[in-house]
Short mmCIF file of C-alpha atoms in Angstrom, two decimals:
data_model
loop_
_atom_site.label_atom_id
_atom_site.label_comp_id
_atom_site.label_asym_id
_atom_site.label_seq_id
_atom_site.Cartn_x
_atom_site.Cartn_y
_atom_site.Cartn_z
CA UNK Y 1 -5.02 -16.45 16.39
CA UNK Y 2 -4.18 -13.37 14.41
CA UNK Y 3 -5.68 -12.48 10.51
CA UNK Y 4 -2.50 -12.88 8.10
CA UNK Y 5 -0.79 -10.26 6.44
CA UNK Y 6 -0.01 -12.10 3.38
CA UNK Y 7 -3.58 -13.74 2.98
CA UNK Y 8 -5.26 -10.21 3.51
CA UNK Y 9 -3.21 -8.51 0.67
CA UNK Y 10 -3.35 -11.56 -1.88
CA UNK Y 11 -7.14 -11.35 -1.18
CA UNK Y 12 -7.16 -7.44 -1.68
CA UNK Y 13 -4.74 -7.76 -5.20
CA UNK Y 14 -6.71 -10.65 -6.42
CA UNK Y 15 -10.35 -8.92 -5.79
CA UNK Y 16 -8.83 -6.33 -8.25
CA UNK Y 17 -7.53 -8.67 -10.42
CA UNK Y 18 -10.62 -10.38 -10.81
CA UNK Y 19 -13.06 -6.81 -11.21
CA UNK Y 20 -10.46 -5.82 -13.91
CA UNK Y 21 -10.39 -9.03 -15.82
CA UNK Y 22 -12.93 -11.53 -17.55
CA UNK Y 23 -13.29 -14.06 -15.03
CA UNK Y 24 -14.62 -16.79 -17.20
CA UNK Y 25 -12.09 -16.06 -19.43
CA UNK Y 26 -10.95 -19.98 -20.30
CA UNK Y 27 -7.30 -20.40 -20.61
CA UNK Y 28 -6.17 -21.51 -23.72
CA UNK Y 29 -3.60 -24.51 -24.11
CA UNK Y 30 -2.52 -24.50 -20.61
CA UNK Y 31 0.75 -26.82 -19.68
CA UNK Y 32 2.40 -28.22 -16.62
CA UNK Y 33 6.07 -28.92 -15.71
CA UNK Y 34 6.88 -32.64 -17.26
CA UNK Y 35 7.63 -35.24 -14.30
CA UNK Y 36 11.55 -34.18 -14.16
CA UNK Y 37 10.77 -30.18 -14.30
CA UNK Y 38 12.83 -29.64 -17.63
CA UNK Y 39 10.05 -28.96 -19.40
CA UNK Y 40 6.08 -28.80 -20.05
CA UNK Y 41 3.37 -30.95 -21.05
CA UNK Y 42 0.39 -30.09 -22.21
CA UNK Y 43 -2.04 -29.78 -19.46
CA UNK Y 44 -4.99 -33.01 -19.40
CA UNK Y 45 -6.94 -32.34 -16.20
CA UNK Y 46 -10.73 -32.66 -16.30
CA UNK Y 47 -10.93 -29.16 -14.76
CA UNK Y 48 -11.26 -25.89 -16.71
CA UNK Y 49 -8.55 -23.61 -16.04
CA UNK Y 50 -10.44 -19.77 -15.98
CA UNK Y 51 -8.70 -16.67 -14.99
CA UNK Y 52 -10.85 -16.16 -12.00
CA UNK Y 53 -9.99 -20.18 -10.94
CA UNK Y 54 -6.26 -19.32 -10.82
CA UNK Y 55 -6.17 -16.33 -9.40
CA UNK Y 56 -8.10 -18.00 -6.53
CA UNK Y 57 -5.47 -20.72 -6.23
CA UNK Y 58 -2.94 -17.94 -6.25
CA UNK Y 59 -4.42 -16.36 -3.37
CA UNK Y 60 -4.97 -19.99 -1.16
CA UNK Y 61 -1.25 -20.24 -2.12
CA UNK Y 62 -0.03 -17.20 -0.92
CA UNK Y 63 -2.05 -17.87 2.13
CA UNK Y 64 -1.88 -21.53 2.91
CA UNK Y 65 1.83 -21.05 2.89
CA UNK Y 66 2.07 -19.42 5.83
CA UNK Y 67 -0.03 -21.98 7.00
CA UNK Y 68 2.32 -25.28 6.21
CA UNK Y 69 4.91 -23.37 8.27
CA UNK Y 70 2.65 -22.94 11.62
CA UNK Y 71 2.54 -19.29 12.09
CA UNK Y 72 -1.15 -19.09 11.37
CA UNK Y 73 -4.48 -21.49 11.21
CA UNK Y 74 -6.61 -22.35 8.46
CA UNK Y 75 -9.12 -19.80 9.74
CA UNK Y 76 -6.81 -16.78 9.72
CA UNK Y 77 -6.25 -17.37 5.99
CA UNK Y 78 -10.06 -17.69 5.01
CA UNK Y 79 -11.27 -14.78 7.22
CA UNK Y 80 -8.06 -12.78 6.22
CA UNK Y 81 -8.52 -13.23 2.05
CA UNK Y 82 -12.29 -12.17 2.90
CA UNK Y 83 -11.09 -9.19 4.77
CA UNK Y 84 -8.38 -8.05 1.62
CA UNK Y 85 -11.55 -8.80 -0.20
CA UNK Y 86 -13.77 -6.50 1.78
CA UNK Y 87 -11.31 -3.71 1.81
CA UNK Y 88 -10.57 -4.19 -2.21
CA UNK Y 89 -14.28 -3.97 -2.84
CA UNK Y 90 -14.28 -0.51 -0.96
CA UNK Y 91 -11.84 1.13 -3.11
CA UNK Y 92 -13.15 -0.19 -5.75
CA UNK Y 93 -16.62 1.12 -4.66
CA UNK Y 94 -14.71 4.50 -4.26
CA UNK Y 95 -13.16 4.31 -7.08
CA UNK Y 96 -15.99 4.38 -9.11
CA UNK Y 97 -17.31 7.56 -8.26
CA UNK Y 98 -14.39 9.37 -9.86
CA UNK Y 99 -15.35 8.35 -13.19
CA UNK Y 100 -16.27 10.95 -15.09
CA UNK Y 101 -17.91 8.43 -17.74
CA UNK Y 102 -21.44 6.34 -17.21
CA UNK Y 103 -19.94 3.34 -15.65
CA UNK Y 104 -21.58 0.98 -13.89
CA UNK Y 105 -18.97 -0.47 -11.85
CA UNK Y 106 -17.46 -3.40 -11.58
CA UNK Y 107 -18.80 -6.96 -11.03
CA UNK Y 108 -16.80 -10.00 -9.26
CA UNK Y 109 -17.00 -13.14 -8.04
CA UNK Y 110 -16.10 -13.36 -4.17
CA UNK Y 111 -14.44 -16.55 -2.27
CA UNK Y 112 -17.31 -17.41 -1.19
CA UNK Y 113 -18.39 -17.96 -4.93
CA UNK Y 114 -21.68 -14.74 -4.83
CA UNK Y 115 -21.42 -12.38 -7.47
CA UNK Y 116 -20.89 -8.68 -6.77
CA UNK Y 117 -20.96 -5.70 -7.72
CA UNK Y 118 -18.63 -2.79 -6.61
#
C-alpha cells in the first residue's frame, strides 16, 4: 500500500490551519442542510462543533474519500495525514525562526489528540 497524496496535503493544510487558529474556538449557531437539502436547520447534536473538530473531519474527508473508492486503505490515510502533519510542523518550526519579534511559536493539537508546540 502506498501513503495518499490527498490525505498527506489535507494533513499538512490543516496542521496550519489549526497553529494559525483558536482551536477551541466553539462555533456559534451552527446549521445543517434540512432533510430535502433546500435549506438549513439549526444544528441539535450533543457534540460541540470547535474549529479544530472540523477541520479534523475535513481532513478524514478528504482522505477517507479516496478510501470509499478503493485506491488506498485505511492505514495509508492515517499514516499519510500524520506525515502532512509532520512535514507542516517543520515549516512551521522553520518558520519561526524568521521572526524578527519574541515569538514563541505556535502550539497545536495533533491527530493523535497531544499538544504541540512548533
Amino acid at each position: 500500500a502506498y501513503g495518499s497524496g490527498h490525505a498527506t496535503v489535507a494533513g499538512a493544510c490543516v496542521a496550519v490551519l489549526k497553529a494559525w487558529f483558536d482551536e477551541s474556538y466553539v462555533l456559534p449557531d451552527p446549521v445543517v442542510a434540512n432533510a430535502d437539502g433546500t435549506g438549513l436547520d439549526p444544528y441539535t447534536g450533543a457534540d460541540v462543533l470547535t474549529v479544530g473538530g472540523e477541520l479534523n473531519k475535513l481532513a478524514a474527508n478528504i482522505a477517507m474519500g479516496r478510501n470509499f473508492g478503493g485506491i488506498h486503505w485505511r492505514t495509508d490515510y492515517w499514516e499519510s495525514v500524520k506525515l502532512g502533519e509532520a512535514v507542516a510542523l517543520g515549516i512551521l518550526r522553520d518558520q519561526r525562526r524568521t521572526y524578527m519579534e519574541d515569538f514563541q511559536g505556535f502550539s497545536l493539537t495533533t491527530f493523535d489528540g497531544a499538544t504541540v508546540s512548533a
